[in-house]
């Protein structure tokens, strides 16, 4: 991700703004200390003792994803492509979140596994588990480094702090609250961060709209600038880089909406971990479903500011008109903050942005230390130690991951493109994962060998399609290439898994209880008290409401 | 930032037979405290420091004042919610108020 290098972005922060930012950091550290008093065993540290209410984990669920890439990237897309960017939320996130809550969560929560890779091990044995756990752990450390790098870059651009100082300060803050309070502290901070981000972005959107003359004024300005396309979300040819409107719609619905988003939201332990920290099956299932409500309205305070910047901020308007003002689309939301927020609100906005960037990193690290301690260390290095031992391993892993993240951030600072490629590649691990999980959950005949061969061949298929498009052998570019690569990974994974299952021996049926739909007694995958819950705590009813709302949003903003 | 200490005392004061409210450990208290603090600062700024420079940025709208008031209202709602439906801690485990209903205001 490239930002303007010079002082274009420098914000005029004064004492009050710094005080507001400092207040936020003080609260973050206090949460770490408060949570420490309650951490008594390793389950408490890694899964919050399975005690949190659903609205808390639901907000944490989307906050974990509301990091630097989301806010900077989606407002940039808003400035560049306009309303088509809504697809990342309404097509590319909400349906998958509902599917996770309604269909898949009963297996994750009901089987009492402590991580997504652990589910993999119980269903498919160590081959698939090792592939999953290693690729996940590696990806998390590298992505944490990328988040850290973005954080330092932005602090440097906004406030003028040297990059290495912001790197170390940010890493130290994240490290202290996770080592102190474990997942509880991470989740509580994510909930707090959600409200600070809304407190920063909602006024930004309202003031921005006021400046351009309201919603009507924004629409007129976009029309006048000759970007009529930005006002419709379908067929989204600019976004998908697929010219044919029919193929573009298919690409968005199948590639983004089905394979990429289901792969990400349903198998990514960073997300699923938040739901595992709840106190009951109903609360676990409700977590992503409750999260889907704020998720569907976040685009209005992330994408709309990008669209406002494209007509209000001089530099972004020049860029959009084909000029070269020395900024990129990634600067859009920062430039809008510079232009419209007075001191005071500016401080809230800086606190909100820093909160979001730290949360991204904290989520990666708290998921990493769980997988490292339970899935790698306990499984393959030192088995059968007392619980306190793994708690200690988790804390050491957190420190180690943070140090590695600092070095990753330094590498990212020197090889910007390399990091972009790596991030794209890790995205490809998710697509075949979803295929393997969904097949494994509903088809008891699927074998252990099929588990890992499917994963590996699916990932290779994605990498192959992606390299072919990068080298220009097939005529696809940008998002279109990712959609097709993910689709190929999904299809190849299914085909290979079915073929291999036909020639290898399945696991005995007795070992599949809790892991496969047909072998799981109804009591294990449902909440015995479910019928006593009012409608607003019932996962399926909430999911129905969410689905109706998101379809309505798609129709209104088509 | 003294809320944590006050609330912690309050939480222990309410202890009765292994059951007590989460007090300051309730994340809603923390949210209400921080957003309320931001609200106070912004309202004061909006009153004492609203000049031409600010008006030019926001398009003649005292944004600090009005957003600050909005934050204060939000903080009050959260504080009231925490007060009316406290999280009860039982044997180290957080349990929601048996009267339920704590999920509706979350969104």
XYZ file of C-alpha atoms in Angstrom:
665
model
C 0.000 0.000 0.000
C 1.522 3.308 -1.084
C 0.816 6.639 0.596
C 1.943 10.116 -0.361
C 5.492 10.480 0.902
C 5.991 14.169 1.667
C 4.160 16.450 4.055
C 0.881 16.626 2.083
C -0.802 14.528 4.751
C 0.618 16.268 7.805
C -2.252 17.034 10.165
C -2.268 20.160 12.240
C -2.669 18.353 15.579
C -2.454 20.469 18.743
C -2.249 19.761 22.470
C -5.951 18.863 22.830
C -5.752 16.330 19.991
C -2.760 14.633 21.586
C -4.572 14.582 24.942
C -7.558 12.784 23.373
C -5.232 10.233 21.761
C -3.378 9.764 25.069
C -6.681 9.183 26.901
C -7.484 6.376 24.486
C -4.115 4.688 25.020
C -4.453 4.985 28.802
C -7.814 3.174 28.665
C -6.365 0.466 26.400
C -3.586 -0.277 28.892
C -6.018 -0.183 31.829
C -8.110 -2.858 30.128
C -4.978 -4.989 29.846
C -4.261 -4.661 33.569
C -7.887 -5.211 34.567
C -8.141 -8.339 32.416
C -4.920 -9.701 33.907
C -6.590 -10.050 37.299
C -8.992 -12.551 35.800
C -6.649 -14.718 33.731
C -6.380 -17.918 35.755
C -5.808 -20.740 33.292
C -4.888 -21.183 29.650
C -8.494 -21.474 28.448
C -9.089 -18.084 30.053
C -6.100 -16.599 28.253
C -6.773 -18.078 24.825
C -10.578 -18.278 24.693
C -11.627 -15.827 27.410
C -12.886 -18.758 29.472
C -15.847 -18.984 27.064
C -17.661 -16.343 29.073
C -18.411 -13.302 26.920
C -21.909 -12.124 25.889
C -22.804 -12.271 22.193
C -23.044 -8.538 21.517
C -19.457 -8.109 22.800
C -18.030 -10.903 20.660
C -20.218 -9.784 17.729
C -18.689 -6.311 17.735
C -15.203 -7.773 18.290
C -15.875 -10.075 15.339
C -16.146 -7.170 12.908
C -13.592 -4.969 14.713
C -10.918 -7.628 14.260
C -11.442 -7.096 10.540
C -11.768 -3.287 10.719
C -8.034 -2.667 10.464
C -5.827 -0.452 8.354
C -6.407 -2.379 5.151
C -10.172 -2.096 5.567
C -10.447 1.622 6.383
C -7.703 2.958 4.117
C -8.341 0.394 1.370
C -12.139 0.613 1.252
C -12.231 4.420 1.319
C -9.648 4.330 -1.481
C -11.913 1.991 -3.460
C -14.821 4.326 -2.712
C -12.916 7.275 -4.179
C -11.800 5.260 -7.197
C -14.823 3.066 -8.007
C -17.691 4.637 -6.063
C -20.696 2.586 -5.044
C -19.464 -0.703 -6.542
C -17.261 -0.928 -3.432
C -20.406 -1.760 -1.431
C -20.083 -5.306 -2.833
C -17.156 -5.960 -0.475
C -19.610 -5.605 2.406
C -23.046 -6.674 1.180
C -21.949 -9.445 -1.200
C -18.464 -10.193 0.101
C -19.051 -10.314 3.861
C -22.608 -10.427 5.217
C -23.825 -13.642 3.490
C -20.688 -15.500 4.584
C -21.036 -14.260 8.164
C -24.633 -15.493 8.278
C -23.570 -18.850 6.831
C -20.863 -19.180 9.485
C -23.370 -18.516 12.264
C -26.212 -20.683 10.984
C -24.421 -23.651 9.391
C -20.804 -23.963 10.524
C -20.630 -22.622 14.064
C -22.487 -25.616 15.586
C -19.537 -27.811 14.552
C -16.823 -25.423 15.713
C -18.426 -24.688 19.062
C -20.141 -28.047 19.631
C -16.995 -30.122 19.053
C -15.253 -28.110 21.826
C -12.159 -27.525 19.710
C -9.977 -24.591 20.717
C -8.993 -23.505 17.223
C -9.940 -23.976 13.583
C -6.793 -26.054 12.850
C -7.738 -28.301 15.793
C -11.052 -29.037 14.062
C -9.018 -29.913 10.988
C -6.903 -32.362 13.011
C -9.877 -34.129 14.553
C -11.649 -34.437 11.207
C -8.707 -35.208 8.908
C -5.727 -36.101 11.127
C -2.283 -34.557 11.223
C -1.574 -34.129 7.473
C -4.253 -31.491 6.848
C -3.736 -30.103 10.339
C -0.071 -29.396 9.795
C -0.713 -27.719 6.413
C -3.448 -25.570 7.985
C -1.712 -24.699 11.270
C 1.646 -23.826 9.715
C 0.251 -21.733 6.870
C -2.069 -19.928 9.271
C 0.633 -19.193 11.871
C 3.063 -17.962 9.220
C 0.415 -15.805 7.564
C -0.621 -14.207 10.856
C 2.903 -13.161 11.816
C 3.556 -11.688 8.383
C 0.177 -9.920 8.249
C 0.759 -8.553 11.757
C 4.002 -7.119 10.399
C 2.159 -5.543 7.463
C -0.395 -3.989 9.848
C 2.414 -2.679 12.001
C 4.177 -1.209 8.995
C 1.006 0.562 7.845
C 0.499 1.912 11.343
C 4.035 3.319 11.461
C 3.708 4.757 7.949
C 0.502 6.539 8.881
C 1.798 7.878 12.203
C 4.815 9.107 10.287
C 2.679 10.776 7.610
C 0.138 12.292 10.010
C 2.260 13.344 12.951
C 5.800 13.324 11.624
C 7.183 10.800 14.118
C 10.185 8.841 12.773
C 9.043 5.486 11.447
C 11.151 3.318 13.783
C 9.817 5.092 16.881
C 6.193 4.627 15.863
C 6.988 0.968 15.028
C 8.360 0.246 18.481
C 5.754 2.261 20.425
C 2.861 0.603 18.599
C 4.352 -2.875 19.037
C 4.938 -2.237 22.750
C 1.325 -1.159 23.335
C -0.158 -4.161 21.533
C 2.287 -6.516 23.232
C 1.533 -5.210 26.701
C -2.219 -5.546 26.546
C -2.210 -8.998 24.969
C 0.439 -10.511 27.260
C -1.343 -9.009 30.251
C -4.940 -9.867 29.482
C -4.910 -12.403 26.663
C -7.949 -12.725 24.433
C -10.307 -10.957 26.864
C -8.201 -7.803 26.686
C -7.964 -8.063 22.899
C -11.735 -8.502 22.581
C -12.626 -5.722 25.048
C -10.273 -3.385 23.215
C -11.843 -4.363 19.912
C -15.291 -3.432 21.239
C -14.008 -0.102 22.568
C -12.194 0.481 19.301
C -15.408 -0.081 17.361
C -17.085 2.813 19.158
C -14.051 5.101 18.829
C -13.890 4.390 15.088
C -17.587 5.186 14.687
C -17.088 8.339 16.808
C -14.328 9.353 14.392
C -15.835 8.376 11.038
C -19.511 9.281 11.536
C -18.804 13.015 12.153
C -16.295 12.952 9.276
C -19.021 11.634 6.954
C -21.658 14.092 8.211
C -19.375 17.145 7.963
C -18.153 15.994 4.556
C -21.745 15.602 3.325
C -22.591 19.039 4.749
C -19.660 20.543 2.836
C -20.756 19.094 -0.521
C -24.407 20.045 0.008
C -25.884 16.857 1.432
C -26.577 13.573 -0.349
C -28.151 15.413 -3.295
C -25.107 17.663 -3.564
C -22.758 14.654 -3.537
C -24.722 12.937 -6.315
C -24.793 16.127 -8.427
C -21.056 16.716 -7.946
C -20.218 13.158 -8.972
C -22.457 13.504 -12.073
C -20.918 16.866 -12.960
C -17.430 15.406 -12.780
C -18.470 12.836 -15.403
C -18.286 9.774 -13.141
C -21.887 8.602 -13.533
C -20.636 4.982 -13.189
C -19.686 5.622 -9.555
C -23.369 5.998 -8.708
C -24.380 2.433 -9.528
C -23.055 -0.719 -7.907
C -23.905 -3.225 -10.660
C -22.386 -4.616 -12.861
C -19.236 -3.241 -11.216
C -16.990 -3.667 -14.275
C -14.452 -1.125 -12.965
C -14.129 -3.026 -9.709
C -13.835 -6.525 -11.171
C -11.788 -5.419 -14.218
C -14.118 -7.622 -16.303
C -15.654 -5.652 -19.177
C -18.513 -7.993 -20.048
C -21.341 -7.011 -17.644
C -22.738 -10.553 -17.313
C -19.328 -12.078 -16.582
C -18.591 -9.230 -14.190
C -21.743 -9.985 -12.182
C -20.901 -13.703 -12.159
C -17.328 -12.891 -11.098
C -18.516 -10.709 -8.223
C -21.239 -13.065 -6.992
C -19.297 -16.332 -7.322
C -15.677 -15.179 -6.937
C -16.022 -12.437 -4.326
C -19.377 -13.338 -2.783
C -18.969 -17.093 -2.606
C -15.421 -18.432 -2.734
C -13.284 -15.563 -1.434
C -15.628 -14.320 1.262
C -16.847 -17.723 2.491
C -13.217 -18.868 2.574
C -12.196 -15.857 4.617
C -15.096 -15.464 7.040
C -15.861 -19.111 7.776
C -12.383 -20.620 8.194
C -10.204 -17.724 9.360
C -9.417 -18.405 12.996
C -8.848 -14.691 13.691
C -12.607 -14.289 13.188
C -13.892 -17.633 14.471
C -11.886 -17.285 17.706
C -14.149 -14.365 18.718
C -17.224 -16.588 18.511
C -15.513 -19.401 20.430
C -15.089 -17.033 23.387
C -18.849 -16.967 24.110
C -20.740 -18.718 26.878
C -23.288 -20.799 24.956
C -23.965 -22.351 21.584
C -26.642 -19.738 20.851
C -24.247 -16.911 21.721
C -21.509 -18.428 19.545
C -23.889 -18.723 16.585
C -25.183 -15.199 17.215
C -21.681 -13.691 17.193
C -21.186 -13.374 13.419
C -24.909 -12.750 12.939
C -24.995 -9.817 15.364
C -21.752 -8.624 13.761
C -23.478 -8.593 10.357
C -25.772 -5.699 11.360
C -23.045 -3.096 12.015
C -21.039 -4.645 9.147
C -23.715 -3.763 6.601
C -23.750 -0.097 7.703
C -19.968 0.401 8.000
C -19.663 1.163 4.259
C -21.653 4.355 4.813
C -18.904 5.751 7.058
C -15.951 4.240 5.154
C -16.833 4.233 1.436
C -18.941 7.420 1.414
C -16.054 9.533 2.850
C -13.912 8.208 -0.016
C -16.577 9.289 -2.523
C -16.802 12.699 -0.816
C -13.012 13.088 -0.965
C -13.142 12.423 -4.711
C -15.262 15.555 -5.254
C -14.207 17.756 -2.304
C -10.451 17.287 -1.780
C -8.434 19.098 -4.471
C -5.687 16.482 -4.754
C -8.048 13.492 -4.973
C -10.261 15.310 -7.504
C -7.184 15.969 -9.672
C -6.152 12.331 -9.402
C -9.636 11.194 -10.420
C -9.580 13.563 -13.414
C -6.370 11.899 -14.612
C -3.888 14.402 -13.186
C -0.792 13.641 -11.116
C -1.108 15.624 -7.869
C 1.383 13.401 -5.989
C -1.177 11.532 -3.892
C -2.755 8.078 -4.268
C -6.310 6.893 -3.642
C -5.073 5.400 -0.375
C -4.658 8.964 0.904
C -8.330 9.883 0.321
C -9.715 9.506 3.825
C -6.638 11.102 5.414
C -6.895 14.106 3.085
C -10.589 14.488 3.898
C -9.743 14.431 7.625
C -7.112 17.117 6.998
C -9.592 19.308 5.123
C -12.774 19.101 7.199
C -12.065 18.192 10.844
C -11.341 20.985 13.343
C -8.974 20.404 16.303
C -10.738 18.273 18.864
C -12.555 16.059 16.377
C -9.161 15.684 14.716
C -7.851 14.082 17.918
C -10.797 11.670 18.010
C -10.134 10.764 14.371
C -6.428 10.098 14.983
C -7.304 7.974 18.034
C -9.844 6.054 15.920
C -7.358 5.391 13.117
C -4.587 4.301 15.502
C -7.114 2.108 17.332
C -8.095 0.419 14.118
C -4.527 -0.231 13.018
C -3.506 -1.651 16.384
C -6.562 -3.853 16.566
C -5.722 -5.471 13.260
C -2.323 -6.434 14.613
C -3.669 -7.497 18.027
C -6.202 -9.802 16.367
C -3.477 -11.461 14.269
C -1.246 -11.966 17.291
C -3.917 -13.301 19.647
C -4.980 -15.838 17.009
C -1.346 -16.725 16.351
C -0.485 -17.455 19.984
C -3.458 -19.817 20.342
C -2.567 -21.808 17.229
C 1.113 -21.826 18.136
C 0.539 -23.061 21.717
C -2.267 -25.573 21.174
C -1.782 -26.701 17.599
C 1.958 -26.623 17.096
C 3.710 -26.734 20.487
C 1.288 -28.969 22.400
C 0.622 -31.240 19.422
C 4.075 -31.714 17.949
C 6.690 -30.563 20.482
C 5.763 -31.036 24.173
C 2.619 -33.013 24.925
C 0.935 -33.573 28.296
C 2.368 -30.697 30.305
C 0.276 -28.949 32.990
C -2.047 -26.159 31.866
C 0.143 -23.364 33.300
C 2.959 -24.469 31.005
C 0.915 -23.717 27.861
C -0.181 -20.394 29.321
C 3.527 -19.534 29.620
C 4.197 -20.785 26.065
C 1.377 -18.522 24.858
C 2.897 -15.470 26.502
C 6.365 -16.232 25.095
C 4.821 -16.819 21.647
C 3.154 -13.405 21.866
C 6.466 -11.691 22.565
C 8.188 -13.687 19.837
C 5.474 -12.897 17.293
C 5.660 -9.188 18.089
C 9.428 -9.108 17.622
C 9.118 -11.006 14.333
C 6.360 -8.577 13.288
C 8.709 -5.633 13.845
C 11.263 -7.243 11.534
C 8.543 -8.092 8.995
C 7.515 -4.445 9.114
C 11.088 -3.398 8.384
C 11.203 -5.801 5.424
C 7.846 -4.437 4.237
C 9.272 -0.911 4.427
C 11.947 -1.882 1.918
C 10.042 -4.268 -0.355
C 6.567 -2.865 -0.714
C 5.566 -5.058 -3.658
C 6.855 -8.251 -2.080
C 4.425 -7.788 0.797
C 1.515 -7.180 -1.577
C 2.315 -10.465 -3.320
C 2.599 -12.369 -0.054
C -0.734 -11.035 1.141
C -2.372 -12.095 -2.111
C -0.854 -15.565 -1.784
C -2.120 -16.008 1.767
C -5.571 -15.089 0.523
C -5.365 -18.208 -1.639
C -4.953 -20.510 1.359
C -8.496 -19.561 2.414
C -10.407 -20.566 -0.723
C -9.501 -24.286 -0.682
C -9.928 -24.348 3.128
C -13.588 -23.529 2.756
C -14.058 -26.306 0.179
C -12.348 -28.849 2.442
C -14.306 -27.814 5.540
C -17.713 -27.790 3.938
C -17.150 -31.139 2.212
C -15.725 -32.624 5.417
C -18.631 -31.407 7.531
C -21.357 -32.845 5.312
C -19.794 -35.896 3.642
C -18.698 -38.572 6.095
C -17.008 -40.616 3.372
C -14.302 -37.940 2.870
C -10.946 -39.372 3.976
C -7.924 -37.989 5.811
C -5.723 -38.248 2.712
C -8.356 -36.341 0.735
C -8.173 -33.618 3.377
C -4.576 -32.629 2.826
C -4.298 -33.459 -0.887
C -7.378 -31.318 -1.571
C -5.925 -28.395 0.346
C -2.529 -28.561 -1.313
C -3.849 -29.013 -4.864
C -6.451 -26.248 -4.393
C -3.798 -23.807 -3.189
C -1.513 -24.768 -6.082
C -4.363 -24.205 -8.550
C -4.914 -20.695 -7.174
C -1.210 -19.901 -7.344
C -1.064 -21.232 -10.927
C -3.995 -19.113 -12.163
C -2.615 -16.079 -10.397
C 0.888 -16.448 -11.881
C -0.594 -16.994 -15.352
C -2.514 -13.726 -15.047
C 0.469 -11.875 -13.538
C 2.650 -12.918 -16.465
C -0.096 -12.043 -18.960
C -0.709 -15.566 -20.304
C -4.460 -15.229 -19.601
C -6.089 -11.845 -20.078
C -7.247 -11.015 -16.547
C -6.089 -8.367 -14.159
C -6.747 -6.861 -10.735
C -9.646 -8.213 -8.738
C -10.916 -10.268 -11.674
C -7.776 -12.421 -11.476
C -8.265 -13.013 -7.728
C -11.888 -14.016 -8.268
C -10.954 -16.570 -10.951
C -7.954 -17.883 -8.957
C -10.134 -18.424 -5.884
C -12.823 -20.103 -7.992
C -10.234 -22.452 -9.508
C -8.910 -23.310 -6.033
C -12.427 -24.192 -4.861
C -13.285 -26.392 -7.855
C -9.908 -28.196 -7.900
C -10.108 -28.818 -4.132
C -13.581 -30.392 -4.442
C -12.643 -32.522 -7.474
C -9.380 -33.795 -5.935
C -11.004 -34.437 -2.527
C -13.820 -36.495 -4.059
C -11.449 -38.420 -6.334
C -8.984 -39.233 -3.539
C -11.795 -40.193 -1.143
C -13.001 -42.796 -3.650
C -9.680 -44.694 -3.516
C -8.677 -44.286 0.162
C -10.216 -45.649 3.355
C -12.533 -43.351 5.362
C -12.264 -42.765 9.117
C -14.411 -45.063 11.255
C -17.848 -43.496 11.743
C -17.454 -43.588 15.544
C -14.677 -40.972 15.359
C -16.801 -38.458 13.467
C -19.307 -37.526 16.164
C -19.488 -33.744 16.536
C -17.492 -33.255 13.348
C -19.808 -34.428 10.563
C -23.459 -33.451 10.226
C -24.947 -36.940 9.850
C -22.947 -38.382 12.782
C -23.643 -35.569 15.224
C -26.552 -36.034 17.645
C -28.949 -33.102 17.539
C -28.233 -32.217 21.205
C -24.554 -31.547 20.427
C -25.118 -29.130 17.587
C -28.042 -27.269 19.076
C -28.525 -25.304 22.266
C -30.842 -27.185 24.667
C -32.181 -23.857 25.960
C -32.673 -22.373 22.494
C -36.489 -22.456 22.638
C -36.476 -20.316 25.801
C -34.607 -17.445 24.139
C -36.505 -14.370 22.928
C -36.408 -13.703 19.168
C -33.583 -11.169 19.437
C -31.287 -13.848 20.899
C -32.270 -16.555 18.451
C -29.511 -16.973 15.830
C -31.708 -18.167 12.975
C -34.355 -15.455 13.394
C -31.673 -12.753 13.613
C -30.000 -14.199 10.520
C -33.308 -13.984 8.650
C -33.708 -10.307 9.570
C -30.112 -9.607 8.551
C -30.593 -11.338 5.199
C -33.753 -9.327 4.411
C -31.964 -6.076 5.333
C -28.909 -6.782 3.201
C -31.068 -7.716 0.204
C -32.994 -4.459 0.701
C -29.715 -2.486 0.803
C -28.577 -4.197 -2.403
C -31.843 -3.242 -4.114
C -31.880 0.370 -2.853
C -28.242 1.070 -3.748
C -28.103 -0.857 -7.023
C -9.095 7.488 34.230
C -9.988 6.931 37.840
C -13.183 5.107 36.898
C -11.521 1.684 37.027
C -10.538 2.097 40.657
C -13.831 3.569 41.784
C -15.817 0.960 39.905
C -13.708 -1.861 41.241
C -14.468 -0.785 44.796
C -18.111 -0.437 43.935
C -18.095 -3.946 42.474
C -16.699 -5.444 45.642
C -19.019 -3.391 47.810
C -21.983 -4.955 46.062
C -20.709 -8.476 46.700
C -23.379 -10.673 48.209
C -22.958 -14.424 48.593
C -20.581 -15.065 45.653
C -22.620 -12.894 43.295
C -21.595 -9.396 42.336
C -21.886 -7.067 39.393
C -18.954 -6.735 37.044
C -18.654 -3.013 37.875
C -15.816 -1.397 35.981
C -14.958 -4.746 34.367
C -18.105 -4.313 32.335
C -16.849 -3.091 28.978
C -19.906 -0.820 28.726
C -18.635 1.256 31.674
C -15.318 1.750 29.906
C -16.999 2.706 26.623
C -19.345 5.172 28.341
C -16.400 6.662 30.266
C -14.148 7.230 27.262
C -16.832 8.492 24.869
C -18.297 10.665 27.654
C -14.850 12.173 28.293
C -14.459 12.909 24.563
C -17.925 14.473 24.606
C -17.074 16.849 27.479
C -13.810 17.945 25.839
C -15.499 18.541 22.473
C -18.421 20.493 23.960
C -16.030 22.762 25.877
C -13.927 23.245 22.721
C -17.056 24.000 20.718
C -18.069 26.697 23.195
C -14.722 28.407 23.831
C -12.864 27.803 20.580
C -15.176 28.146 17.587
C -13.754 30.672 15.164
C -13.344 31.346 11.455
C -10.735 28.636 10.936
C -13.079 25.981 12.333
C -16.095 27.347 10.452
C -14.180 27.233 7.184
C -13.333 23.555 7.681
C -16.783 22.360 8.689
C -18.840 24.642 6.434
C -20.254 26.962 9.131
C -21.305 24.231 11.520
C -20.058 24.049 15.097
C -19.128 20.384 14.697
C -17.191 20.022 17.970
C -20.186 21.257 19.981
C -22.840 19.120 18.300
C -20.761 15.958 17.970
C -19.715 16.423 21.618
C -23.363 16.636 22.676
C -24.096 13.517 20.639
C -21.267 11.653 22.386
C -22.555 12.749 25.800
C -26.033 11.464 24.952
C -24.530 8.169 23.780
C -22.447 7.840 26.956
C -25.539 8.437 29.102
C -27.500 5.744 27.255
C -24.633 3.283 27.754
C -24.286 4.182 31.426
C -28.028 3.721 31.908
C -27.947 0.372 30.115
C -25.079 -0.788 32.366
C -26.996 0.363 35.437
C -30.318 -1.215 34.420
C -28.933 -4.530 33.191
C -25.695 -5.200 35.062
C -23.528 -8.209 34.208
C -23.574 -10.482 37.250
C -20.349 -12.308 38.037
C -20.852 -15.747 39.537
C -17.852 -17.721 40.785
C -15.484 -15.910 38.440
C -17.741 -16.447 35.455
C -19.645 -13.611 33.826
C -23.332 -14.420 33.511
C -25.848 -12.147 31.911
C -28.681 -10.779 33.926
C -31.300 -13.559 33.987
C -33.944 -11.010 32.979
C -32.136 -10.994 29.614
C -32.646 -8.286 27.059
C -29.079 -7.068 27.075
C -28.610 -7.714 23.379
C -31.065 -5.214 21.967
C -29.120 -2.020 22.574
C -25.887 -3.458 21.188
C -26.569 -2.211 17.700
